[in-house]
PDB file of C-alpha atoms in Angstrom:
ATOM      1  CA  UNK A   1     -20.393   7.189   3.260  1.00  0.00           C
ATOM      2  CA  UNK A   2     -24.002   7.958   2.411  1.00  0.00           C
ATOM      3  CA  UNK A   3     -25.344   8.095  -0.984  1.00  0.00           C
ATOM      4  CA  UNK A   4     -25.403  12.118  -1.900  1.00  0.00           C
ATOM      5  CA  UNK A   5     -21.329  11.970  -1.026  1.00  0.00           C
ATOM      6  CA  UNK A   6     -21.420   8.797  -3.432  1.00  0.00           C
ATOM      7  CA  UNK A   7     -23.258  10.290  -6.130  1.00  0.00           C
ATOM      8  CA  UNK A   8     -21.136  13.606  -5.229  1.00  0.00           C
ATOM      9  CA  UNK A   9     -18.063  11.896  -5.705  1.00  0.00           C
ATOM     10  CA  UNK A  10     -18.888   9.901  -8.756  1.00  0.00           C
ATOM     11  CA  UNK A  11     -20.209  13.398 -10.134  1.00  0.00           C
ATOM     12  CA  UNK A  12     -16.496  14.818 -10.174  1.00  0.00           C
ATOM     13  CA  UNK A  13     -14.708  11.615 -10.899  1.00  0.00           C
ATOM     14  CA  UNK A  14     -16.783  11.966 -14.588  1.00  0.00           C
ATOM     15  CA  UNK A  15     -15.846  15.115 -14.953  1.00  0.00           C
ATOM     16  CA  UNK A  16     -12.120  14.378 -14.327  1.00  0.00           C
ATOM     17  CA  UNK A  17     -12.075  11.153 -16.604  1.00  0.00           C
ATOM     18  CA  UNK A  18     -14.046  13.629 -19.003  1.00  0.00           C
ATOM     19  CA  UNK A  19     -11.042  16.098 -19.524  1.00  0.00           C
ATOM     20  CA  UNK A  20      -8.557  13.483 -19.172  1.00  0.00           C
ATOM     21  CA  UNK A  21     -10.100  11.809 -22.472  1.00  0.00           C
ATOM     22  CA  UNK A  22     -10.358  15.500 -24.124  1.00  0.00           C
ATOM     23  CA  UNK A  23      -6.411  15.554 -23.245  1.00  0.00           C
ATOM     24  CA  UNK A  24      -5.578  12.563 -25.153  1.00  0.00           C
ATOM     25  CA  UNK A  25      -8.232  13.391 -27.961  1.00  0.00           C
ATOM     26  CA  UNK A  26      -6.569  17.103 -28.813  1.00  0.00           C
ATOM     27  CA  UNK A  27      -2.799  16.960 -28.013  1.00  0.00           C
ATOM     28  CA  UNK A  28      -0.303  14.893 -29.560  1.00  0.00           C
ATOM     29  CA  UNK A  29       2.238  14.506 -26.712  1.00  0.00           C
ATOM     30  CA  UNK A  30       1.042  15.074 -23.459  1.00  0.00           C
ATOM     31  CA  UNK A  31       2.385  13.877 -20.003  1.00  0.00           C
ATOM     32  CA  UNK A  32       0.450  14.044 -16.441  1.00  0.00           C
ATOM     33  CA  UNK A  33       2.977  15.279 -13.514  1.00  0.00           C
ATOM     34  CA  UNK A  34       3.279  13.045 -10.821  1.00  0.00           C
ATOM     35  CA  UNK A  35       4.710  13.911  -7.729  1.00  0.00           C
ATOM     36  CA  UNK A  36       3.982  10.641  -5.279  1.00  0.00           C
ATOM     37  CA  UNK A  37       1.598  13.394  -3.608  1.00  0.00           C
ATOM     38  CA  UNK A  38      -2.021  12.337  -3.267  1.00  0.00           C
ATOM     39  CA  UNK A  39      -3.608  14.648  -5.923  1.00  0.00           C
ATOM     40  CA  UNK A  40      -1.135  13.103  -8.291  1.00  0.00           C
ATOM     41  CA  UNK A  41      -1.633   9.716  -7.337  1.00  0.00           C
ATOM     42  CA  UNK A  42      -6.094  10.398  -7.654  1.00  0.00           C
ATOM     43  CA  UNK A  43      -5.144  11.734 -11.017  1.00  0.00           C
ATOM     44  CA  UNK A  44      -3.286   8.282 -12.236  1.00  0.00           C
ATOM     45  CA  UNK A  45      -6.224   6.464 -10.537  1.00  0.00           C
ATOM     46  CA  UNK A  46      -8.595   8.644 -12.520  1.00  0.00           C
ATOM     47  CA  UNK A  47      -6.454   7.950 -15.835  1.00  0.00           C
ATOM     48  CA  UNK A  48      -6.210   4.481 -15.169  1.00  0.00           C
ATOM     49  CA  UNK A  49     -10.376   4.496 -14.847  1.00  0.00           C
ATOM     50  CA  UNK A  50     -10.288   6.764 -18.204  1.00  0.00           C
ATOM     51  CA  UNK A  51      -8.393   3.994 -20.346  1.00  0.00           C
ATOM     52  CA  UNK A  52      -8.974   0.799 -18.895  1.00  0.00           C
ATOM     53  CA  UNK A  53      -8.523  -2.237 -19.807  1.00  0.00           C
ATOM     54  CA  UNK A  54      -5.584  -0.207 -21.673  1.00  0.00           C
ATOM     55  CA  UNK A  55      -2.518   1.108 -20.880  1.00  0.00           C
ATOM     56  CA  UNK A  56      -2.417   4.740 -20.463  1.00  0.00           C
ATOM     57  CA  UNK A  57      -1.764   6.285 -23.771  1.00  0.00           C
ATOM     58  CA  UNK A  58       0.834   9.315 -21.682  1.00  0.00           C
ATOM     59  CA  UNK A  59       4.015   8.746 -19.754  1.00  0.00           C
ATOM     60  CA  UNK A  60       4.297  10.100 -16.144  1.00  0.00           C
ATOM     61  CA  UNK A  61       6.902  12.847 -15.801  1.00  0.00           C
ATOM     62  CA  UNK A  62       8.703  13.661 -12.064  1.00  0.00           C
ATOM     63  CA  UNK A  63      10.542  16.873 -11.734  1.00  0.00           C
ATOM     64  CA  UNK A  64      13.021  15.483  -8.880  1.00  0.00           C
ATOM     65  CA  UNK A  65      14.467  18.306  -6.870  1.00  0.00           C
ATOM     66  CA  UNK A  66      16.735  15.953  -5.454  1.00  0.00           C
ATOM     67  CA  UNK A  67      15.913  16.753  -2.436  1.00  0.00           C
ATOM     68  CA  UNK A  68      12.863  14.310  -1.619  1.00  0.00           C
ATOM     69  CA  UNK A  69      11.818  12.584   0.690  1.00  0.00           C
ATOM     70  CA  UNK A  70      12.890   8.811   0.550  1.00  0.00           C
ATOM     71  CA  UNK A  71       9.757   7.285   1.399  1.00  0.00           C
ATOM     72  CA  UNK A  72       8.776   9.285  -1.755  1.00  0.00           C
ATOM     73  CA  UNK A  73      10.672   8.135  -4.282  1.00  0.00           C
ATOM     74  CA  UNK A  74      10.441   4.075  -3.228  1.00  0.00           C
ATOM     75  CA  UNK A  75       6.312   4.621  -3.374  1.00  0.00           C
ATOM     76  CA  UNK A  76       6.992   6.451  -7.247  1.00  0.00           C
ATOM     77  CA  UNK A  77       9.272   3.848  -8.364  1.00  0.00           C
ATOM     78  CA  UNK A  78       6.553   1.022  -7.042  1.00  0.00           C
ATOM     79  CA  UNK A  79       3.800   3.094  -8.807  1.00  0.00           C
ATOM     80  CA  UNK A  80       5.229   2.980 -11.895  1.00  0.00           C
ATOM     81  CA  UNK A  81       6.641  -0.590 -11.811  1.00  0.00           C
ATOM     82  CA  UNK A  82       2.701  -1.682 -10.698  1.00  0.00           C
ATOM     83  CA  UNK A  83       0.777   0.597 -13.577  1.00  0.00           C
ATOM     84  CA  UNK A  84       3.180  -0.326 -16.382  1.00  0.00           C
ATOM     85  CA  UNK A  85       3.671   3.626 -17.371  1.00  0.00           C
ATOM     86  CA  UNK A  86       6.740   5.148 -18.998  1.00  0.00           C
ATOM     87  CA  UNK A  87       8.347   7.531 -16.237  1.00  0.00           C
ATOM     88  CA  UNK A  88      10.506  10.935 -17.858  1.00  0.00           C
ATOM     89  CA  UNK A  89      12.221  12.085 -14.605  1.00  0.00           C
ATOM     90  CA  UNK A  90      13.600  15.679 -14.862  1.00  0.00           C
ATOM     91  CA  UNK A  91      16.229  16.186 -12.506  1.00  0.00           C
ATOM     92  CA  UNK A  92      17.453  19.486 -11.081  1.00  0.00           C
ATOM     93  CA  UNK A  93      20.423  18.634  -9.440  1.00  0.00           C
ATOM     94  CA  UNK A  94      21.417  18.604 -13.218  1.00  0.00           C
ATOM     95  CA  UNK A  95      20.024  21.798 -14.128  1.00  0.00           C
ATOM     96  CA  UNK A  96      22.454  22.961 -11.493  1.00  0.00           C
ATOM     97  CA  UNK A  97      25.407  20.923 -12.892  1.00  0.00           C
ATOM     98  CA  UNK A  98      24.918  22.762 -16.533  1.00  0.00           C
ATOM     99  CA  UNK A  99      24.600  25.821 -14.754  1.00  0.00           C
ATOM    100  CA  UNK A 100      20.700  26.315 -15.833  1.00  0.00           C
ATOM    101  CA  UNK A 101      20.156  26.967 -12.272  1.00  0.00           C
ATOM    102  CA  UNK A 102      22.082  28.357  -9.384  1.00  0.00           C
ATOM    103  CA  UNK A 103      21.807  26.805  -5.925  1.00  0.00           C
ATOM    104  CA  UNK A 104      20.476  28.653  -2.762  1.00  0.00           C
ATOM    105  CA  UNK A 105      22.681  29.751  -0.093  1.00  0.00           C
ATOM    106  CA  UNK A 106      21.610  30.391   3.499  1.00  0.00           C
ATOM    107  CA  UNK A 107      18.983  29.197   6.137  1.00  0.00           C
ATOM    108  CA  UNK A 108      15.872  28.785   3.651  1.00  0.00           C
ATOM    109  CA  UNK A 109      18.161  27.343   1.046  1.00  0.00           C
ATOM    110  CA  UNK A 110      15.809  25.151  -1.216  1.00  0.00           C
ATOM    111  CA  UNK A 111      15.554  23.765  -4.623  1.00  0.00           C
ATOM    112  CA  UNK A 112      12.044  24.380  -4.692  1.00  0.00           C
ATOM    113  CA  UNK A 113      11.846  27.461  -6.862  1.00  0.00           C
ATOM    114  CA  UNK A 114      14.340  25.736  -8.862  1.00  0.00           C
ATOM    115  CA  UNK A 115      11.729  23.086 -10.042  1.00  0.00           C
ATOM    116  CA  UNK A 116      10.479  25.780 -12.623  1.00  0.00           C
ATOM    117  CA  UNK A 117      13.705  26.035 -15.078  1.00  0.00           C
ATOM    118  CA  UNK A 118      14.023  22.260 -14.747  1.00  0.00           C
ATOM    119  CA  UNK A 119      10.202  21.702 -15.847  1.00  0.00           C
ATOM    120  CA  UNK A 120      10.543  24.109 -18.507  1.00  0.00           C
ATOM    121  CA  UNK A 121      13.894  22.571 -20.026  1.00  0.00           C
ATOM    122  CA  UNK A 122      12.265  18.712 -19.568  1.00  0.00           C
ATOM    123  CA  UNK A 123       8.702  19.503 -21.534  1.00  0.00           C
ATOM    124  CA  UNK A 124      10.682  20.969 -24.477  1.00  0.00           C
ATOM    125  CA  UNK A 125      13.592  18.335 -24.165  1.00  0.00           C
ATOM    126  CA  UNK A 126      10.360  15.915 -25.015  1.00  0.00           C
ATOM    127  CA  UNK A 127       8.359  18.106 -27.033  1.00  0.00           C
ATOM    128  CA  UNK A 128       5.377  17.713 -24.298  1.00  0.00           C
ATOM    129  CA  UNK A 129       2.415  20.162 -25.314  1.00  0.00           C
ATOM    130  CA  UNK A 130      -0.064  19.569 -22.324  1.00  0.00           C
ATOM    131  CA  UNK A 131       1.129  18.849 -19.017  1.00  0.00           C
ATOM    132  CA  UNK A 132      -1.621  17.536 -16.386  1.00  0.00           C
ATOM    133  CA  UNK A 133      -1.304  18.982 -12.661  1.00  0.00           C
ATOM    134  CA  UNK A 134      -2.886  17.851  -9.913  1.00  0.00           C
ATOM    135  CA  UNK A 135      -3.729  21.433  -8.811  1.00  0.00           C
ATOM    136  CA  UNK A 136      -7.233  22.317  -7.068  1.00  0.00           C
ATOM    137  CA  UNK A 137      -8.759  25.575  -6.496  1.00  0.00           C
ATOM    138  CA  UNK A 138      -9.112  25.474  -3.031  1.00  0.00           C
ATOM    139  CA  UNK A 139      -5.325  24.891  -2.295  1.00  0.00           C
ATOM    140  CA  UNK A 140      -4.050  27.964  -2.842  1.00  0.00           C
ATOM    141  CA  UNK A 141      -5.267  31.223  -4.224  1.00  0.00           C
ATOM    142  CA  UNK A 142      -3.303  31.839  -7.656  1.00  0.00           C
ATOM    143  CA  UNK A 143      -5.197  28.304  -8.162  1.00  0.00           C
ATOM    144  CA  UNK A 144      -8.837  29.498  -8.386  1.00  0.00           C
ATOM    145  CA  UNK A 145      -7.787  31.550 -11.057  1.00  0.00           C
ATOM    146  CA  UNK A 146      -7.300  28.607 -13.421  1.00  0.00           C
ATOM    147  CA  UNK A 147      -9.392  26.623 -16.207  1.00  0.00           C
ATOM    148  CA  UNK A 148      -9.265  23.276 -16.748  1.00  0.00           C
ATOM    149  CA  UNK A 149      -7.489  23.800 -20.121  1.00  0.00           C
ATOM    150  CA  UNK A 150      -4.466  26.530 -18.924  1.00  0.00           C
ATOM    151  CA  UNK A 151      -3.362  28.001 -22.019  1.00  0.00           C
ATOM    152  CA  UNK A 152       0.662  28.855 -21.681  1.00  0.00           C
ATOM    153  CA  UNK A 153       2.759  31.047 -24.250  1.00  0.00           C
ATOM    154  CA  UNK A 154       5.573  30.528 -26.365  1.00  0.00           C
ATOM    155  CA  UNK A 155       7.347  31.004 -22.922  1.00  0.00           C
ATOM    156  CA  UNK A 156       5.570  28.503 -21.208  1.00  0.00           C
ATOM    157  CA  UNK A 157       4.288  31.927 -19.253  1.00  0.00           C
ATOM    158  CA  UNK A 158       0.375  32.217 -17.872  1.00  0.00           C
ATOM    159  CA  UNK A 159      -1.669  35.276 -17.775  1.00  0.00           C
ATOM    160  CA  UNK A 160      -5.292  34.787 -16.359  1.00  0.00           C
ATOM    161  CA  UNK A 161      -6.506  38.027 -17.998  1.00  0.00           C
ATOM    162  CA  UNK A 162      -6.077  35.749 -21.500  1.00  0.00           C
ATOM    163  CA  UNK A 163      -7.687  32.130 -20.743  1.00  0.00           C
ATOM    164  CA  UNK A 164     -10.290  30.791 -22.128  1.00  0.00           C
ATOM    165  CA  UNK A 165     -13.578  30.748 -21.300  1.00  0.00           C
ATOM    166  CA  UNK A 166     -15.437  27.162 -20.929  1.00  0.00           C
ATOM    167  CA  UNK A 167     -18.640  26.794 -21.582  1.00  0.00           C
ATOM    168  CA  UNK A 168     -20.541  23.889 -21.629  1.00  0.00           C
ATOM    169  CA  UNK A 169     -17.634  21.778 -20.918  1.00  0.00           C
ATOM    170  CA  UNK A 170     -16.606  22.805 -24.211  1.00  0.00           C
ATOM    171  CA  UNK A 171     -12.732  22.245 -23.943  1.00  0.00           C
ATOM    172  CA  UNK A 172     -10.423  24.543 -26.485  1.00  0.00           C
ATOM    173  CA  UNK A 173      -6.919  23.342 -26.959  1.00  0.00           C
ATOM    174  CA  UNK A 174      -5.831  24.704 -30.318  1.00  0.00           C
ATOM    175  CA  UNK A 175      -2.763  26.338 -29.811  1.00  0.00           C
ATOM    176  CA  UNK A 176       0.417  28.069 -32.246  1.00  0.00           C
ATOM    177  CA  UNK A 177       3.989  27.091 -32.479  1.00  0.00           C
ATOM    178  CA  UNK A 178       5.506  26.726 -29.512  1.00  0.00           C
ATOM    179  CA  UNK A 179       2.776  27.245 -26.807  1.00  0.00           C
ATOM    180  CA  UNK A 180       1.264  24.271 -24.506  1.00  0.00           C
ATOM    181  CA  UNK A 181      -1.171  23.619 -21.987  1.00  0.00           C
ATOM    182  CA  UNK A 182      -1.692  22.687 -18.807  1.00  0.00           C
ATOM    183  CA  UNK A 183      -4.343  20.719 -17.564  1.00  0.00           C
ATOM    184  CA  UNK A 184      -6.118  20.440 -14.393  1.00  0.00           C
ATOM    185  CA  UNK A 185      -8.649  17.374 -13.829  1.00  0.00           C
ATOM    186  CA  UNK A 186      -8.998  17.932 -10.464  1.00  0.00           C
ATOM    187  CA  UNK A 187     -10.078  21.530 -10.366  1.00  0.00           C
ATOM    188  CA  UNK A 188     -13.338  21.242  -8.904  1.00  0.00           C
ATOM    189  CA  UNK A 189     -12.171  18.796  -6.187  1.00  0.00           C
ATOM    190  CA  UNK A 190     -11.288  19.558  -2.732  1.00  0.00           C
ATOM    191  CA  UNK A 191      -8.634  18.678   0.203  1.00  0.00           C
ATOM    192  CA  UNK A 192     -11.615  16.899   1.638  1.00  0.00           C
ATOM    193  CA  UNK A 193     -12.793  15.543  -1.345  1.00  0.00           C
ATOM    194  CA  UNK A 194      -9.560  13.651  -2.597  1.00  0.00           C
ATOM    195  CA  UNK A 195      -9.666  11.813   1.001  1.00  0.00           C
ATOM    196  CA  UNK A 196     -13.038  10.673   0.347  1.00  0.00           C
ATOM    197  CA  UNK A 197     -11.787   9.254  -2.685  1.00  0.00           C
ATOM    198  CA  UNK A 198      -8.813   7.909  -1.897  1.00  0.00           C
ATOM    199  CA  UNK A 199     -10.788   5.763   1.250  1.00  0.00           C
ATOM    200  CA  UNK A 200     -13.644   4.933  -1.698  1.00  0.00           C
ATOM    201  CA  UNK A 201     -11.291   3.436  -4.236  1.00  0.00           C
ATOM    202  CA  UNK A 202      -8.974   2.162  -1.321  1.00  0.00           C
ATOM    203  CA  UNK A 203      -5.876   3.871  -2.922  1.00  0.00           C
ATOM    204  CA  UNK A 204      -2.615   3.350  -2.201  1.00  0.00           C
ATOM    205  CA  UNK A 205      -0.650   6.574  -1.019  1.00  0.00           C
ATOM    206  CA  UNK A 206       3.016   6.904   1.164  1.00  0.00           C
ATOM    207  CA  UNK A 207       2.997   6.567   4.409  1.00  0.00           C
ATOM    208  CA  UNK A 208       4.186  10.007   4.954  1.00  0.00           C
ATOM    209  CA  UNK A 209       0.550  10.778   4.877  1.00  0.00           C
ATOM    210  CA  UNK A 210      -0.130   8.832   7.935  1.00  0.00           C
ATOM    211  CA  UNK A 211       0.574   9.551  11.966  1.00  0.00           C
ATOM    212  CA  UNK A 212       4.434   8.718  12.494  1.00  0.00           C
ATOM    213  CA  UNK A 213       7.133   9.681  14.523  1.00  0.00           C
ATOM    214  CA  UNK A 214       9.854  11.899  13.124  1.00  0.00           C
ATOM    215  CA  UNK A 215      12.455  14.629  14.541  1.00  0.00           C
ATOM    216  CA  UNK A 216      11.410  18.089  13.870  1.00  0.00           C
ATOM    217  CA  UNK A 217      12.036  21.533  14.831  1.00  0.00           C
ATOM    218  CA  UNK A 218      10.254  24.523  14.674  1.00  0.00           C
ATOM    219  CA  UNK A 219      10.895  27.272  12.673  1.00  0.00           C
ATOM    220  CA  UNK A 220       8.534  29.986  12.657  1.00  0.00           C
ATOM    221  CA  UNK A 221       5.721  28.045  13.634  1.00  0.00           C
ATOM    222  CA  UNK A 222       6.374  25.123  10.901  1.00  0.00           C
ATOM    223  CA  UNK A 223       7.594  21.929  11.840  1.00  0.00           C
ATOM    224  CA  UNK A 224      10.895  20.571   9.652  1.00  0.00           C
ATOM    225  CA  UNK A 225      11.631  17.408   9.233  1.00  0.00           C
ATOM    226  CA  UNK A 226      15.049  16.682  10.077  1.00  0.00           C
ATOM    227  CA  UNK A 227      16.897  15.904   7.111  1.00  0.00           C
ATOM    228  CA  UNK A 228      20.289  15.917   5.764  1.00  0.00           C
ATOM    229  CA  UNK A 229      18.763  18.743   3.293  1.00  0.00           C
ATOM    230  CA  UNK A 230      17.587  20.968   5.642  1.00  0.00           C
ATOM    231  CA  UNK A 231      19.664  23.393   7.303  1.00  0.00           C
ATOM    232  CA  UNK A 232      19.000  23.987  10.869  1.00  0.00           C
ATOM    233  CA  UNK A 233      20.556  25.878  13.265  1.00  0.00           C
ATOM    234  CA  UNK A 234      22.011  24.835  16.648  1.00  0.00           C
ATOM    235  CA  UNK A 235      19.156  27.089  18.479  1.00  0.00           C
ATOM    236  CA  UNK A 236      16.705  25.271  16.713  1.00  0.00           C
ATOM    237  CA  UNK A 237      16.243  22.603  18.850  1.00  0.00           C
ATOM    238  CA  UNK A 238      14.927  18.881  17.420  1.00  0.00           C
ATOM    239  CA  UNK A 239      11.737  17.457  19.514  1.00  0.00           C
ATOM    240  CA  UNK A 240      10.592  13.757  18.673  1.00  0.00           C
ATOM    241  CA  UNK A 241       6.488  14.318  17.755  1.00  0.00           C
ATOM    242  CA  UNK A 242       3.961  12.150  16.689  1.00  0.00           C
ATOM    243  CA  UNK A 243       3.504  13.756  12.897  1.00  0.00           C
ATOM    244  CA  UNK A 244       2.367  13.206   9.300  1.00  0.00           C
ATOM    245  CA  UNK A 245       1.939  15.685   6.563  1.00  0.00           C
ATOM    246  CA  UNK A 246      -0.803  17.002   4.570  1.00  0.00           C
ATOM    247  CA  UNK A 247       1.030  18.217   1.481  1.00  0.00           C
ATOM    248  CA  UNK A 248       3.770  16.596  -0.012  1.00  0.00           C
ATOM    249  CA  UNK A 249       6.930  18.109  -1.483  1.00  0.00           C
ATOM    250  CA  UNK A 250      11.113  19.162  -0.972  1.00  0.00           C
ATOM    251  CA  UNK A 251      11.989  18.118   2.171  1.00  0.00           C
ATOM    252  CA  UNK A 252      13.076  21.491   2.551  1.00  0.00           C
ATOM    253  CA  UNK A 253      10.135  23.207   2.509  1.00  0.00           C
ATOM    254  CA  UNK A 254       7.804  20.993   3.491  1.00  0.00           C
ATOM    255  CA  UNK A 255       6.043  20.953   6.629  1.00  0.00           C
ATOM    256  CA  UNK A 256       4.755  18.178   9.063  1.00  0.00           C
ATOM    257  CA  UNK A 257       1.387  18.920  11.540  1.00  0.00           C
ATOM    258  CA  UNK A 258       1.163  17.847  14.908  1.00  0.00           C
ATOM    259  CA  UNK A 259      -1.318  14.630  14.650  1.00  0.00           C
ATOM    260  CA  UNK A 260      -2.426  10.845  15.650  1.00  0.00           C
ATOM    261  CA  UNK A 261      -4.137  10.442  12.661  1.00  0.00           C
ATOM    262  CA  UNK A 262      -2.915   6.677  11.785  1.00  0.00           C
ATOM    263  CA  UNK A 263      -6.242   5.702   9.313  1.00  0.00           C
ATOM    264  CA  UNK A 264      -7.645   7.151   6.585  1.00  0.00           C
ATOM    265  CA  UNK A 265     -10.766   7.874   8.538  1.00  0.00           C
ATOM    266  CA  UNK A 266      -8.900   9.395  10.776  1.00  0.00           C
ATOM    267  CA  UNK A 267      -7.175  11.806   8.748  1.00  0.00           C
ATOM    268  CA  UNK A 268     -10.700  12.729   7.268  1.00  0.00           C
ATOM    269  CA  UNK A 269     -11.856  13.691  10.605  1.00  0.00           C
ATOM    270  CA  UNK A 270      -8.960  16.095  11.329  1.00  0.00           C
ATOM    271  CA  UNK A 271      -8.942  17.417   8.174  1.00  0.00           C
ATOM    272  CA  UNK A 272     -12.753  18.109   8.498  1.00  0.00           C
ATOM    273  CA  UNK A 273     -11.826  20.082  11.459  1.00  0.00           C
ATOM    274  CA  UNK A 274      -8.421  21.544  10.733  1.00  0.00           C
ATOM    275  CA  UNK A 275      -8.598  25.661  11.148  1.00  0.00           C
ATOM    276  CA  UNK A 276      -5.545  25.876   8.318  1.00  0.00           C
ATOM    277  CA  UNK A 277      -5.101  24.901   4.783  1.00  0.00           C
ATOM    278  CA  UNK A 278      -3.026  22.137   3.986  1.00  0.00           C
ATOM    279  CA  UNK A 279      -0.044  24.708   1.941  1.00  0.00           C
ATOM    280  CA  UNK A 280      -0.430  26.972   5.066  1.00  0.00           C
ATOM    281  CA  UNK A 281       2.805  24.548   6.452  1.00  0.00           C
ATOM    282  CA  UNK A 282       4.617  25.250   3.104  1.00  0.00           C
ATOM    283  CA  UNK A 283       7.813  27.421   3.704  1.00  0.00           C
ATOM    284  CA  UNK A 284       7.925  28.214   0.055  1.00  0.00           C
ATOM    285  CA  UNK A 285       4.727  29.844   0.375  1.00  0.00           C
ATOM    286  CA  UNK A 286       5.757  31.749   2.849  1.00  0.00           C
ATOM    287  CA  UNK A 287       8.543  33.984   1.346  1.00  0.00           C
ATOM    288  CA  UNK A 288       6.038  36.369  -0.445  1.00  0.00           C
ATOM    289  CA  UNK A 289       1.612  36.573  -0.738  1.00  0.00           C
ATOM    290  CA  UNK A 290       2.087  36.237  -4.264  1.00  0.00           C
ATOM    291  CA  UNK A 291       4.830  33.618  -4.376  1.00  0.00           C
ATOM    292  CA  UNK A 292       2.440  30.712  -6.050  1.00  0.00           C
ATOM    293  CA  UNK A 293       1.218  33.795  -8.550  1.00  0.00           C
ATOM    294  CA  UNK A 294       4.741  34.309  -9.496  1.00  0.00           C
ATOM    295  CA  UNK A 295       5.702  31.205 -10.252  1.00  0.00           C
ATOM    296  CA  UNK A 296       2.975  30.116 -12.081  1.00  0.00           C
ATOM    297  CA  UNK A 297       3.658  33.162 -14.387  1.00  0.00           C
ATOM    298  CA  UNK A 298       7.076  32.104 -14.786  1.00  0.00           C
ATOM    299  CA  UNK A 299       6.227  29.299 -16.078  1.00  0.00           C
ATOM    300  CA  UNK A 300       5.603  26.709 -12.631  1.00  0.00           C
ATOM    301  CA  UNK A 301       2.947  24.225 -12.444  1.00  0.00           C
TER     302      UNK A 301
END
């Protein structure tokens, strides 16, 4: 790595431990979202950074859909054993059980949408008034549209036309009754980026990120892992491929990319070169333009 991509990368990893200590400074109960995807796990490495030799002053919170990937969920339960964090796990199989939620029928069934009632019902259950997201602006489009500090209404809802501005790195997180915020350290950081990071500070991630081999099908032009949540037709026929996946999330949504990529380095490279983003094999993302917009305004991550 030469130097400039050094200095480059220390240059955001300031800025992230920067808001991350403005975070803890202004709110009295906030939690960073961790998913066991790799901008979740840079943001714990960047917290860890922000506080040490401490503990970090914040609990972890998991919105489990239930439907994740096992290799997930062993890596989350190691990370939090290994950093000594409190873990709140909100789980929407139970939002479904009270009747908060209602299952999806069909093909596309998934709990993914579901993730937003479940969030909601969890940050007020613990009284949480920022939330930090792993979100960057070049992952999807809604994204770019956010500040670091994203004010939400009493509704947990977010409009863009009223954020803040930020000048200066001048952070503003007073807020009335009832609304929160959610915070995103990694805003300025790319897919690229994170990588760079994550080979720098030799981070662990799951090895879902790697090269493996899996059964998949196709369906319209994503590949599926096979999995006992996933509902596949007979038609859809199951190949044995060589894959790994760049974005990390219900197994029911989430799609794997062709690719031998078994090293970090590796995964740079293709990456470096890849023609799509990494949520362009998201079947969630799929189902409208403005899906991500939506759900963001009804309250998602």
């Amino acid at each position: 790595m030469s130097y400039n991509q050094q200095a480059y990368l220390d240059k955001l990893e300031s800025e992230s431990i920067y808001v991350i200590w403005e975070v803890a400074a202004q709110f009295e109960r906030p939690v960073l979202l961790f998913s066991g995807g790799k901008d979740s796990i840079v943001m714990l490495h960047l917290a860890l950074k922000a506080f040490h030799p401490g503990l970090i002053p914040f609990p972890l919170m998991h919105i489990d859909t239930g439907h994740n990937f096992h290799e997930i969920i062993e890596f989350r339960n190691q990370t939090v054993n290994k950093c000594k964090v409190e873990l709140i796990v909100g789980s929407v199989q139970k939002s479904i059980d009270l009747g908060r939620v209602k299952e999806e029928t069909g093909l596309d069934a998934s709990r993914n949408t579901l993730q937003t009632v479940t969030l909601l019902d969890t940050l007020k259950e613990y009284q949480i008034d920022a939330a930090l997201g792993g979100a960057r602006r070049d992952e999807e489009k809604a994204r770019a549209k956010e500040r670091f500090f994203s004010h939400r209404d009493s509704f947990s809802q977010w409009n863009p036309k009223t954020q803040r501005p930020e000048l200066w790195d001048l952070f503003n997180g007073r807020k009335n009754v009832g609304e929160s915020f959610r915070i995103f350290p990694l805003s300025n950081w790319t897919e690229i980026d994170i990588w760079h990071y994550i080979a720098r500070e030799n981070i662990p991630i799951p090895k879902l990120y790697f090269a493996h081999t899996r059964k998949v099908f196709n369906r319209r032009g994503v590949w599926l892992a096979d999995t006992e949540f996933v509902n596949r037709m007979d038609k859809e026929e199951l190949f044995t491929k060589m894959v790994r996946f760049r974005t990390i999330g219900d197994a029911t949504c989430t799609g794997a990319v062709l690719s031998s990529a078994t090293t970090i380095d590796e995964i740079i490279q293709e990456v470096a070169s890849a023609c799509k983003t990494e949520r362009g094999n998201r079947q969630d993302d799929k189902r409208s333009e403005t899906s991500m917009e939506d759900r963001k305004e009804q309250g998602y991550f």
